[in-house]
PDB file of C-alpha atoms and ligand atoms in Angstrom:
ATOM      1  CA  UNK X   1      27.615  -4.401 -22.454  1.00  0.00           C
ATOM      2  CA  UNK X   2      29.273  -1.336 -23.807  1.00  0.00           C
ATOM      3  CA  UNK X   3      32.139  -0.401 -21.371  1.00  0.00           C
ATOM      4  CA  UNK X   4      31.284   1.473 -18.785  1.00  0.00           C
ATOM      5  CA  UNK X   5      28.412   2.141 -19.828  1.00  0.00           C
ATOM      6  CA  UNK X   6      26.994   0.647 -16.357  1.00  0.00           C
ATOM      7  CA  UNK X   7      28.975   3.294 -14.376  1.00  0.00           C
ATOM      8  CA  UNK X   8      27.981   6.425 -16.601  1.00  0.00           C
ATOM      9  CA  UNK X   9      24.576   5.222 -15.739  1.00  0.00           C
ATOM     10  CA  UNK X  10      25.026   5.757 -12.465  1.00  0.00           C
ATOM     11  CA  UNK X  11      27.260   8.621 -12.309  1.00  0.00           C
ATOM     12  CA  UNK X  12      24.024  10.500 -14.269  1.00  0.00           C
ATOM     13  CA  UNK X  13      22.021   9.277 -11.593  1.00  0.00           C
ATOM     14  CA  UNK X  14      24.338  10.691  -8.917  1.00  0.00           C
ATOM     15  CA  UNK X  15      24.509  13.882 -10.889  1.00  0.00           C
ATOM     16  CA  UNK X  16      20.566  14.255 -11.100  1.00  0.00           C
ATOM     17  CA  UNK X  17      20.077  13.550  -7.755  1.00  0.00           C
ATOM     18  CA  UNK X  18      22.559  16.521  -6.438  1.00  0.00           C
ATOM     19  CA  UNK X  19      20.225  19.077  -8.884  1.00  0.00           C
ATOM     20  CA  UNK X  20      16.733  16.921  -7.584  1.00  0.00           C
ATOM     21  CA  UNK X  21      18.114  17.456  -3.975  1.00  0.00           C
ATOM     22  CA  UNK X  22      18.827  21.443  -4.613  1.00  0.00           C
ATOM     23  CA  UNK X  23      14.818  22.150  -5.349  1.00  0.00           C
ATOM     24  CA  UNK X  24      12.980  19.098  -3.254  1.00  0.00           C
ATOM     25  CA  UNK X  25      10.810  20.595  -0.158  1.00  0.00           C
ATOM     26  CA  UNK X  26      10.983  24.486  -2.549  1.00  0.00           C
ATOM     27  CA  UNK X  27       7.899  25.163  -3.724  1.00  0.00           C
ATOM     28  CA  UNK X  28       9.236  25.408  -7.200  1.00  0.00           C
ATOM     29  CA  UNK X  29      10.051  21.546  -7.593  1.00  0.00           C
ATOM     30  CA  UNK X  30       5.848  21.252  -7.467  1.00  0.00           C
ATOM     31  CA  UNK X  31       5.283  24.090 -10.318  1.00  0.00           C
ATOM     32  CA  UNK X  32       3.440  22.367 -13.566  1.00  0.00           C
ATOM     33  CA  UNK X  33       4.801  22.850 -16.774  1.00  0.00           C
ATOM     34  CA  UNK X  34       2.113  21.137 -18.768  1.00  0.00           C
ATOM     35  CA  UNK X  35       0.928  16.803 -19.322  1.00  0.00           C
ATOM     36  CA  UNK X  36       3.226  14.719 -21.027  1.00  0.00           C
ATOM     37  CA  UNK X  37       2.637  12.050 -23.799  1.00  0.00           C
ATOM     38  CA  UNK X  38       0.920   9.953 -20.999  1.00  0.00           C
ATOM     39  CA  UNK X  39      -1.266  12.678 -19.995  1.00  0.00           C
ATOM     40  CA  UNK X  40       0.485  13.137 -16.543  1.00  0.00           C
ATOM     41  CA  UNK X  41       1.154  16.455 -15.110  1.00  0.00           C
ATOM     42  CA  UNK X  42       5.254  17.219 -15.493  1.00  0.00           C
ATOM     43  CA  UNK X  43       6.864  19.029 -12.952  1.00  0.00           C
ATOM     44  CA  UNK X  44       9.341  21.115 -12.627  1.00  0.00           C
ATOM     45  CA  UNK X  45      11.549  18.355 -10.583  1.00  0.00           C
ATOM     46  CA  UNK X  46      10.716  15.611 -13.186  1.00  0.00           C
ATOM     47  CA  UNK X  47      12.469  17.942 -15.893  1.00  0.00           C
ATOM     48  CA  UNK X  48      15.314  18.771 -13.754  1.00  0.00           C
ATOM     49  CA  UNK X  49      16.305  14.942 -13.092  1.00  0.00           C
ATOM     50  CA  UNK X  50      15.374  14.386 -16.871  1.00  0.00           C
ATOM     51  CA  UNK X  51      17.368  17.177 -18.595  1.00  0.00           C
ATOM     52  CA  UNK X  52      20.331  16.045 -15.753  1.00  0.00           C
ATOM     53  CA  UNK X  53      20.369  13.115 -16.777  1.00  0.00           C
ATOM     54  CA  UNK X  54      20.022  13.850 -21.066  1.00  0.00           C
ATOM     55  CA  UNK X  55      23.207  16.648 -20.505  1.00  0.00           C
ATOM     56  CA  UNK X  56      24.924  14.236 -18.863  1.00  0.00           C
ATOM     57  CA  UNK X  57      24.513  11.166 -21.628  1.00  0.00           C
ATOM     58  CA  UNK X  58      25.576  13.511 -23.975  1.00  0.00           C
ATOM     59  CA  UNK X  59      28.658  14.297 -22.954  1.00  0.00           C
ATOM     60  CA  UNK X  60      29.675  10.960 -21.676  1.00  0.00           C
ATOM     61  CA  UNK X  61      28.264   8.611 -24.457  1.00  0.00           C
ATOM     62  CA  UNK X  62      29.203   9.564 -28.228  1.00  0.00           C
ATOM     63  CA  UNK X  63      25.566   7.745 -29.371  1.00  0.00           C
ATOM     64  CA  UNK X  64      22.343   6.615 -27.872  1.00  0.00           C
ATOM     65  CA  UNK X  65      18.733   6.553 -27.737  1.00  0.00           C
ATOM     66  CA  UNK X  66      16.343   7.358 -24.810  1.00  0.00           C
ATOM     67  CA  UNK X  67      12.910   6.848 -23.948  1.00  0.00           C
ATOM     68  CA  UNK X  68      11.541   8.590 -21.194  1.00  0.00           C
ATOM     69  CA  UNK X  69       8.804   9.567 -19.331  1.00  0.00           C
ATOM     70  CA  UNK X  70       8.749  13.271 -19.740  1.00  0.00           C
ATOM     71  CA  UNK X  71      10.450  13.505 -23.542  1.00  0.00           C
ATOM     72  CA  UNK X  72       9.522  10.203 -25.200  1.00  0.00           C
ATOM     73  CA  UNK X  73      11.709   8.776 -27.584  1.00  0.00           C
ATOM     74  CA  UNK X  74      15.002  10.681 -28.652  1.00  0.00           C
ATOM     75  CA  UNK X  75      17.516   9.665 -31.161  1.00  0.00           C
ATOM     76  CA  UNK X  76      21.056  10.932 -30.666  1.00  0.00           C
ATOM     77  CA  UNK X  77      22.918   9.031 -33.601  1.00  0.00           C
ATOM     78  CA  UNK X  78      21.609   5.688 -32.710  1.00  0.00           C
ATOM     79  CA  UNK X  79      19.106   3.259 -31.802  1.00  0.00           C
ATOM     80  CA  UNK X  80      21.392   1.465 -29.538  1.00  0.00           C
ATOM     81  CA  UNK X  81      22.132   1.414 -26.388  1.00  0.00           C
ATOM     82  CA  UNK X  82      18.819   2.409 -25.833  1.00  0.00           C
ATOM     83  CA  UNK X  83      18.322   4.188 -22.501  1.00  0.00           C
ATOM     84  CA  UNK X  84      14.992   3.417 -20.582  1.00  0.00           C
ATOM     85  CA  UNK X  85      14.274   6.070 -17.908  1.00  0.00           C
ATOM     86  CA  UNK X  86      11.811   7.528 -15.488  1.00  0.00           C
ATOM     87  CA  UNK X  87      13.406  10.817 -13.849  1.00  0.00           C
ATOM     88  CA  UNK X  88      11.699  10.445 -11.216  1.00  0.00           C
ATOM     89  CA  UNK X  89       9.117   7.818 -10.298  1.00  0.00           C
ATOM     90  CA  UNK X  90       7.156   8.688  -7.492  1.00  0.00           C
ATOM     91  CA  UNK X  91       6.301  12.201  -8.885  1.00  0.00           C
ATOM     92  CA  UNK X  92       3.344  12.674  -6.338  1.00  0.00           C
ATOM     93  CA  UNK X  93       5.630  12.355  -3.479  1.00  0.00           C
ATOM     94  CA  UNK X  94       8.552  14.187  -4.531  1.00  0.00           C
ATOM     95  CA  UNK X  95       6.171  17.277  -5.069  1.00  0.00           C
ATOM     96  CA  UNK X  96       4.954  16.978  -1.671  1.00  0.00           C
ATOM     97  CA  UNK X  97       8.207  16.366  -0.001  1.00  0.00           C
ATOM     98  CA  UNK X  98       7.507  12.894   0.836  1.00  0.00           C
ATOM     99  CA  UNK X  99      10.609  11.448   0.246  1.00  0.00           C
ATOM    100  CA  UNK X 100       9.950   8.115  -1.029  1.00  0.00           C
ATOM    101  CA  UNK X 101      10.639   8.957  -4.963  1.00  0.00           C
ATOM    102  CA  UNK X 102      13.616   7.545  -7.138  1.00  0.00           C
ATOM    103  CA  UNK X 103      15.222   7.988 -10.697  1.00  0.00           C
ATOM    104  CA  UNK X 104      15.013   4.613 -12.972  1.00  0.00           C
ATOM    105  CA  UNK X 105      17.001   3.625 -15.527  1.00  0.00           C
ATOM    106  CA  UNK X 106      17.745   0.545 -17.997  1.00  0.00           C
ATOM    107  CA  UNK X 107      19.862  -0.133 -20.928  1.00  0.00           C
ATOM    108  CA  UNK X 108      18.961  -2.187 -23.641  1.00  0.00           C
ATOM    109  CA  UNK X 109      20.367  -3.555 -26.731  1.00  0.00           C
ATOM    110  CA  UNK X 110      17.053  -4.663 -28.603  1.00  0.00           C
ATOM    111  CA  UNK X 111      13.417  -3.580 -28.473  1.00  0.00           C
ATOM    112  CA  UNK X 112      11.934  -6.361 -25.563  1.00  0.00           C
ATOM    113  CA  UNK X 113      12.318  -6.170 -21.705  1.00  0.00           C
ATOM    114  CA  UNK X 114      14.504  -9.372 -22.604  1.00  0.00           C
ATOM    115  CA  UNK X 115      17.161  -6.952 -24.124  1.00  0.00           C
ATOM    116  CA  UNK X 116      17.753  -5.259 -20.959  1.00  0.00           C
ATOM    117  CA  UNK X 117      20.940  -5.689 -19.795  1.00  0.00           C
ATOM    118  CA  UNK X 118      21.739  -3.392 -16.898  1.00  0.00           C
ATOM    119  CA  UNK X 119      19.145  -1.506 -14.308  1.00  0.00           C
ATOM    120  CA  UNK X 120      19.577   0.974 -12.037  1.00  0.00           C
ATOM    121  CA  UNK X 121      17.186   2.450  -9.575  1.00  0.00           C
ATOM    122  CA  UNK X 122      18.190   4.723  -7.069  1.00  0.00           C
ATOM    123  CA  UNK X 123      16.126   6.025  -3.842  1.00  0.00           C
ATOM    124  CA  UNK X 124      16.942  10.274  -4.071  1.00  0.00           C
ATOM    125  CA  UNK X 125      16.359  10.504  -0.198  1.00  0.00           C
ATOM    126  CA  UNK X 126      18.735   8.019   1.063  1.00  0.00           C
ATOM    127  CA  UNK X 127      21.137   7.782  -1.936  1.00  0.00           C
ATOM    128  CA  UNK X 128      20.668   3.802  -1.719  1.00  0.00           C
ATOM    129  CA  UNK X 129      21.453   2.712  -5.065  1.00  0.00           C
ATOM    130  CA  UNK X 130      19.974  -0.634  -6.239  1.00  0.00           C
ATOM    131  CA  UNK X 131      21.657  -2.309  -9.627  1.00  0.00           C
ATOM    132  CA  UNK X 132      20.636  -5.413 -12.013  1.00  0.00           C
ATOM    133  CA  UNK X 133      23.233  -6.992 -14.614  1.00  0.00           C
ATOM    134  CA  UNK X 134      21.504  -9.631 -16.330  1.00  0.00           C
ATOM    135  CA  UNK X 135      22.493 -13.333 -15.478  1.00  0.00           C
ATOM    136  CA  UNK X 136      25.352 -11.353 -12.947  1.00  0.00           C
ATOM    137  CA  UNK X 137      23.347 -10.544 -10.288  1.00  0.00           C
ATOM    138  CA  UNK X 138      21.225  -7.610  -8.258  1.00  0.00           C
ATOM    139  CA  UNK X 139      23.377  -4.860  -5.685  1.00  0.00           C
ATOM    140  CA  UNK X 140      22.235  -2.814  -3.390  1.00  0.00           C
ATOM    141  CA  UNK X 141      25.376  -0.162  -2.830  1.00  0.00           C
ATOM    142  CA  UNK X 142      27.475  -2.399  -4.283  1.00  0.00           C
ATOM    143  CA  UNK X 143      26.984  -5.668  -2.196  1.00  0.00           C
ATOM    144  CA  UNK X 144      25.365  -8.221  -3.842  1.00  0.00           C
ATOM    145  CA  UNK X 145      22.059  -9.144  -2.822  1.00  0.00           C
ATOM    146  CA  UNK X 146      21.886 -12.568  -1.637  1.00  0.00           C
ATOM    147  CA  UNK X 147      18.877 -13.333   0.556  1.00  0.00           C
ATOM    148  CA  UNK X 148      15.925 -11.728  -0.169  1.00  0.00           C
ATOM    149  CA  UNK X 149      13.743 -12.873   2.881  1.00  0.00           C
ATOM    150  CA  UNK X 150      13.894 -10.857   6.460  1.00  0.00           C
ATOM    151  CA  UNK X 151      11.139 -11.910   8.522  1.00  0.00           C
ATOM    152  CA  UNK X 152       8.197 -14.004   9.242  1.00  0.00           C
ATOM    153  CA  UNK X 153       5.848 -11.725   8.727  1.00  0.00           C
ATOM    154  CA  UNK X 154       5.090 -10.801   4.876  1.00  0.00           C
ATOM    155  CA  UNK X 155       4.753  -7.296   4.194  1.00  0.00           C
ATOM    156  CA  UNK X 156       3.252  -6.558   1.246  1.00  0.00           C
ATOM    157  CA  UNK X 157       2.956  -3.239  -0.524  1.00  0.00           C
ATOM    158  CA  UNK X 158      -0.113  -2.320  -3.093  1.00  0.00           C
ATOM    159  CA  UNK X 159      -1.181   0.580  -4.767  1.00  0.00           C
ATOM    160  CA  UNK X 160      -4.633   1.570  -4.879  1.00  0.00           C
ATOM    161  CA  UNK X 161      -6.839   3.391  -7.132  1.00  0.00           C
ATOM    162  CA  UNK X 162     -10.922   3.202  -7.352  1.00  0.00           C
ATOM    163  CA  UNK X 163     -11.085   0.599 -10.161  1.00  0.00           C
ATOM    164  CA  UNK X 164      -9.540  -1.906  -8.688  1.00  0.00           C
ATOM    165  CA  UNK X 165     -12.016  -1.603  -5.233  1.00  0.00           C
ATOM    166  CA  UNK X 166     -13.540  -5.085  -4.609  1.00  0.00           C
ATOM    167  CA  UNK X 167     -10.669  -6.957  -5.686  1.00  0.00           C
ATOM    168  CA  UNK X 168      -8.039  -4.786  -3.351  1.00  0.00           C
ATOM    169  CA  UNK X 169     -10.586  -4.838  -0.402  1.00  0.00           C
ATOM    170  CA  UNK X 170     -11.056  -8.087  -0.301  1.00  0.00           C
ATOM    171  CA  UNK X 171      -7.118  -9.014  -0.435  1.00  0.00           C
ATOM    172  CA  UNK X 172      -6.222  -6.044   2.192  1.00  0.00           C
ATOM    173  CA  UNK X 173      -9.122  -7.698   4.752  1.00  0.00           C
ATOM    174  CA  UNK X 174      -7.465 -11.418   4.048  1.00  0.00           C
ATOM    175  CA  UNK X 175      -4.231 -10.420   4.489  1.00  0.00           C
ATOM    176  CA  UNK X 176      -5.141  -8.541   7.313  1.00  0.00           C
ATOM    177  CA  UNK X 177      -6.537 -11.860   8.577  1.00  0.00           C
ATOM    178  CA  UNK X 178      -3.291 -13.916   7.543  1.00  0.00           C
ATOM    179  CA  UNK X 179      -1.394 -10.755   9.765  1.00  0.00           C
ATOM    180  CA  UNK X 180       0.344 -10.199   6.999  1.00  0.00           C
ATOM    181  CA  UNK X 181       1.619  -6.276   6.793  1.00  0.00           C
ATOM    182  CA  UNK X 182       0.112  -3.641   4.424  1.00  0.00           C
ATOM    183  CA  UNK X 183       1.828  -0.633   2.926  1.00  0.00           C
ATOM    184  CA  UNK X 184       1.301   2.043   0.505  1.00  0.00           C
ATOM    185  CA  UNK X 185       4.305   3.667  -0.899  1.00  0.00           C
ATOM    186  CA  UNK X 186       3.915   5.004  -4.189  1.00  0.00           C
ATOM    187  CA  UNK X 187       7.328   4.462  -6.311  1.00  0.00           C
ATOM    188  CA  UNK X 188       7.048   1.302  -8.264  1.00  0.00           C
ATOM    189  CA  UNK X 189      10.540   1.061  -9.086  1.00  0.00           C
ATOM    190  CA  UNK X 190      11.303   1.413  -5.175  1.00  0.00           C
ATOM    191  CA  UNK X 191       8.745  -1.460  -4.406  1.00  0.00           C
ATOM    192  CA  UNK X 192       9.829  -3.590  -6.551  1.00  0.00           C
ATOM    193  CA  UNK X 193      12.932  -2.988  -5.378  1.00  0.00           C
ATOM    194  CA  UNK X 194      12.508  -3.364  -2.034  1.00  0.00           C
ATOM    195  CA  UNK X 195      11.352  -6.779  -2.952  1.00  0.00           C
ATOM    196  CA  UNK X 196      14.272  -7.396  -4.209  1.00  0.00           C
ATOM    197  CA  UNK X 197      16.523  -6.935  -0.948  1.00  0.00           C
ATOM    198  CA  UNK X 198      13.980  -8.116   0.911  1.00  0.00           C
ATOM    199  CA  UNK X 199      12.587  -5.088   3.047  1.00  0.00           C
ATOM    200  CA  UNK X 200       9.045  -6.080   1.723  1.00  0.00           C
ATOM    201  CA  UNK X 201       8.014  -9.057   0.824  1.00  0.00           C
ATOM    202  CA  UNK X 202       5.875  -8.556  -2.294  1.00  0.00           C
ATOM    203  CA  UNK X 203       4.707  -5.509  -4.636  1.00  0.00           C
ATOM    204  CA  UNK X 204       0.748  -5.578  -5.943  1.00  0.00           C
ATOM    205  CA  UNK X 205      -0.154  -3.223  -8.742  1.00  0.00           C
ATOM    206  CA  UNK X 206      -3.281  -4.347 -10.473  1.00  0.00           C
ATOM    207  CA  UNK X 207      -4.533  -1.029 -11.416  1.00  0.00           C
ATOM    208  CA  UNK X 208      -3.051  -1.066 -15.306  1.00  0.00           C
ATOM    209  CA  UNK X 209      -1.255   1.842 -15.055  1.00  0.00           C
ATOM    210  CA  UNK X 210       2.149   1.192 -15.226  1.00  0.00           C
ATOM    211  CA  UNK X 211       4.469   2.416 -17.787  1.00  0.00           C
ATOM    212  CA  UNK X 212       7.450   0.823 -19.457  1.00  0.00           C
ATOM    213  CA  UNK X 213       9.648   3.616 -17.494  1.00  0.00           C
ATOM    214  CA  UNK X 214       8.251   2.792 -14.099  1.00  0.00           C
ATOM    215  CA  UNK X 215       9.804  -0.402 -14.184  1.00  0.00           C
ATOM    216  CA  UNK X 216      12.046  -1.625 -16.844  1.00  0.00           C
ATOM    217  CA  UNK X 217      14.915  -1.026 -14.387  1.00  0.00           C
ATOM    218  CA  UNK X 218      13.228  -2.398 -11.455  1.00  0.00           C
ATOM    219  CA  UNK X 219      11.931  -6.106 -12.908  1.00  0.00           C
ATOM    220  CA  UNK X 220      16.034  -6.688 -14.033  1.00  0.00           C
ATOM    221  CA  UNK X 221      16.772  -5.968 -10.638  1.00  0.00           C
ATOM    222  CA  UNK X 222      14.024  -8.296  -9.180  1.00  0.00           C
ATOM    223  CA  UNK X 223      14.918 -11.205 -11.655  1.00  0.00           C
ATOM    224  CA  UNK X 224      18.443 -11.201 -10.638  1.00  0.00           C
ATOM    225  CA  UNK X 225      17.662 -11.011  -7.143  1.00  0.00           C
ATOM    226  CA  UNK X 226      15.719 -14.355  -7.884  1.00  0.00           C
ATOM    227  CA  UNK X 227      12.619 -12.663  -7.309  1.00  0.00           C
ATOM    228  CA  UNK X 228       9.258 -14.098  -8.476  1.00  0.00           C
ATOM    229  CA  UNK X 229       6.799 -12.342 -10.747  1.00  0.00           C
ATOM    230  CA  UNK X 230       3.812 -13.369 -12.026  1.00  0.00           C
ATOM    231  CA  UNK X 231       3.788 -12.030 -15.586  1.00  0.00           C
ATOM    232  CA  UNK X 232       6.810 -13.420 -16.628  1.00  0.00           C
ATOM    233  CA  UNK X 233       5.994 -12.934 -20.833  1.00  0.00           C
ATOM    234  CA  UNK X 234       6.273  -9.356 -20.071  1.00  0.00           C
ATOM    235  CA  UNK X 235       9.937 -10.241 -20.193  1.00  0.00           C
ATOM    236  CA  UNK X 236       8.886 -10.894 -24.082  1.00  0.00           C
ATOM    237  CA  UNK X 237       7.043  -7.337 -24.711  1.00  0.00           C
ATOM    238  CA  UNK X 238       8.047  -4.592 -27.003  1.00  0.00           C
ATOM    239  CA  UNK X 239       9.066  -1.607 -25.665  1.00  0.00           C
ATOM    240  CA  UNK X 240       5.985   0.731 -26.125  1.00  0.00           C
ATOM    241  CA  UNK X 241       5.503   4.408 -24.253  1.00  0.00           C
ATOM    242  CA  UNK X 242       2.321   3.486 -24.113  1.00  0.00           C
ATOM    243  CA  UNK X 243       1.629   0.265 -22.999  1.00  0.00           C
ATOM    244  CA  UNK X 244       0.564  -0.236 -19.456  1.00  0.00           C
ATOM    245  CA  UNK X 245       1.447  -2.780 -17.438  1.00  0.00           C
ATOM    246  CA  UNK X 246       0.787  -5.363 -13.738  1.00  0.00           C
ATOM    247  CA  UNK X 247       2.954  -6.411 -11.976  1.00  0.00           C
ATOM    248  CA  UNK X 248       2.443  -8.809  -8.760  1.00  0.00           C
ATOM    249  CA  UNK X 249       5.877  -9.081  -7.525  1.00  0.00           C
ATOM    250  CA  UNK X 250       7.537 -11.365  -4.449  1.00  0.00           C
ATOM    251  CA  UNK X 251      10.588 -12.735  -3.086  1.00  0.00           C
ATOM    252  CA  UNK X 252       9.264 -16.063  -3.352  1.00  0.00           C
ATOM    253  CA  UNK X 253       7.284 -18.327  -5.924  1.00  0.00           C
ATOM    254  CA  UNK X 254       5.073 -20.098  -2.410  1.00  0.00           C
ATOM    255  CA  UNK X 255       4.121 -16.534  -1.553  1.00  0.00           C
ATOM    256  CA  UNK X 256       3.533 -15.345  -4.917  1.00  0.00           C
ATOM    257  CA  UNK X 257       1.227 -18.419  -5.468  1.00  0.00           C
ATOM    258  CA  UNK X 258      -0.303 -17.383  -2.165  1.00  0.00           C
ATOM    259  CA  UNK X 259      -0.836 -13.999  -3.192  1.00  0.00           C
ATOM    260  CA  UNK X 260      -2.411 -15.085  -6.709  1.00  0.00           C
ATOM    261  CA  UNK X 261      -4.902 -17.079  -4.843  1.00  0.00           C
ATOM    262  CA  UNK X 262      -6.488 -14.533  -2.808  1.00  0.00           C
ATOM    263  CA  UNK X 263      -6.474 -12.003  -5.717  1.00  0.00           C
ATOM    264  CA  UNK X 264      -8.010 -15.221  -7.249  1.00  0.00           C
ATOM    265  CA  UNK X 265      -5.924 -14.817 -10.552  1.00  0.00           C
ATOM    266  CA  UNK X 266      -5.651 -18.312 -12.071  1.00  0.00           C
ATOM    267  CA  UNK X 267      -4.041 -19.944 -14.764  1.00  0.00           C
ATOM    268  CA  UNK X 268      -2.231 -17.264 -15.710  1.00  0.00           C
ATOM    269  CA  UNK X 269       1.084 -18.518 -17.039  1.00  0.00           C
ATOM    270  CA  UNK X 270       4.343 -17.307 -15.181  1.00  0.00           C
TER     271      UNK X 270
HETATM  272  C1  IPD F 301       4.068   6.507 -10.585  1.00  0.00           C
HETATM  273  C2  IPD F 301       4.608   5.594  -9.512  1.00  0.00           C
HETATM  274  C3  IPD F 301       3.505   5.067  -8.659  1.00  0.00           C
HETATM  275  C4  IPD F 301       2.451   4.390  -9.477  1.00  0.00           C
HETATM  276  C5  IPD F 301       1.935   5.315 -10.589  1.00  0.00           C
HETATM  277  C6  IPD F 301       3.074   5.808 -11.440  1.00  0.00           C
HETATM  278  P1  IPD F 301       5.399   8.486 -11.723  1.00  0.00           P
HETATM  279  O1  IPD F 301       5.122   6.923 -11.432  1.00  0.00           O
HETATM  280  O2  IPD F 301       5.314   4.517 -10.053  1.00  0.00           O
HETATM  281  O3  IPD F 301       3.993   4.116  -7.744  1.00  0.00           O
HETATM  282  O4  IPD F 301       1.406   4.059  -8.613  1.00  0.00           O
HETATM  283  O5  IPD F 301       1.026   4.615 -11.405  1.00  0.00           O
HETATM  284  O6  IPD F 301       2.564   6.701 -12.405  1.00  0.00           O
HETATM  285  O7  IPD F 301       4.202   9.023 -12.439  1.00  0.00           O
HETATM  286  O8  IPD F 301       5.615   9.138 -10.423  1.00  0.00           O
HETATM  287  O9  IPD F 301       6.606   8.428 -12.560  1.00  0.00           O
HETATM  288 CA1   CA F 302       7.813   9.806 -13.574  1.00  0.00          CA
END
């Protein structure tokens, strides 16, 4: 790990977040400015926290690469480290004012979600910061996380979208049944996160829809926090803008396998 690189990672995100907080709730922050590579609307917040976080790089790292949601991929006199962000994730609700949105980003020093060495996801509302060093451990503000369990009760968090109807409806009624806890957030990085420290208890997105940048960060934060996942070759993928991705996330392998047997995945390896 490049020195302090770790702590210019999160100074940017500090710095973003002062500029995100300046324009959430104006009506500006919602204004289009055109799709990006995905296809996705930008918005006039997304480029703020992106271009924050770009000037700031600059001037504190002499060379880099990034790939990002809004820009792509950007040389700036080197492939590595190579700087995995999403300026903000949770784009619906930051344009609404809903303020569950974060910025998310990971270094790595290779092209596989192995490579990553350092994640940092931070919630824009409450300034909670939430960091990953790999084989050192996950933070939240600083303190490491330790237990990632809080109640009885699981409380799960899913995200929804019409092609994934039967199979969703049928887990939300059984774990209605099981009085388990639904919720629907919309910030991958922050669910996964929260999974992490243990506010929920898993994270179900089965939609294939996720992007590299939604949770590159997020999955270094939830391995170190011992967090399960079920995937676990996507630790082996290349880093592609456009590959999508699942992810069913918990806290713990019984109530991952749990979870896995009412979505009735089997035999997957993880
Ligand atoms: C979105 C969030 C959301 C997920 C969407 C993503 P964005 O990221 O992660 O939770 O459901 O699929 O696109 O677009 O706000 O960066
Ligand atoms: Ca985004």
């Amino acid at each position: 790990l490049d020195k302090n690189i770790s702590d210019i990672i999160v100074d940017s995100i500090y710095f973003a977040r002062k500029r995100v907080m300046r324009i959430f709730r104006k009506d500006i922050a919602s204004r289009s400015l055109g799709r990006n590579i995905s296809g996705d609307i930008t918005r006039y917040i997304d480029i703020v926290s992106e271009k924050s976080i770009i000037d700031f790089l600059k001037k504190s790292l002499k060379s880099f690469s990034i790939l990002s949601e809004e820009a792509g991929f950007r040389k700036y006199g080197a492939d590595y480290p190579l700087i995995i962000m999403d300026p903000i994730d949770g784009s619906f609700n930051a344009s609404r004012g809903i303020p569950l949105f974060s910025i998310s980003i990971a270094v790595a020093y290779g092209d596989t979600i192995n490579d990553i060495v350092f994640g940092a996801v931070c919630n824009i509302a409450t300034g909670d910061i939430y960091t990953g060093y790999k084989d050192k451990g996950a933070y939240l503000n600083n303190i490491l996380i330790e237990r990632n369990t809080k109640g009885f009760r699981p409380v799960v968090s899913i995200a929804l979208s019409q092609n994934i109807y039967p199979k969703m409806n049928k887990f939300i009624r059984r774990s209605l049944d099981k009085g388990w806890k639904i919720r629907v957030i919309g910030s991958s990085s922050l669910e996964i996160c929260m999974v992490a420290d243990g506010s929920i208890d898993a994270y179900i997105d089965i939609r294939n829809m996720l992007r590299i940048s939604d949770i590159a960060a997020s999955i270094l934060i939830l391995n170190e926090s011992k967090g399960r996942i079920y995937n676990r070759s996507i630790f082996n993928e290349v880093f592609l803008g456009e590959k999508r991705y699942n992810i069913v996330a918990a806290n713990s392998q019984s109530l991952l396998d749990e979870i896995l047997a009412v979505l009735e995945f089997i035999n997957k390896s993880y």
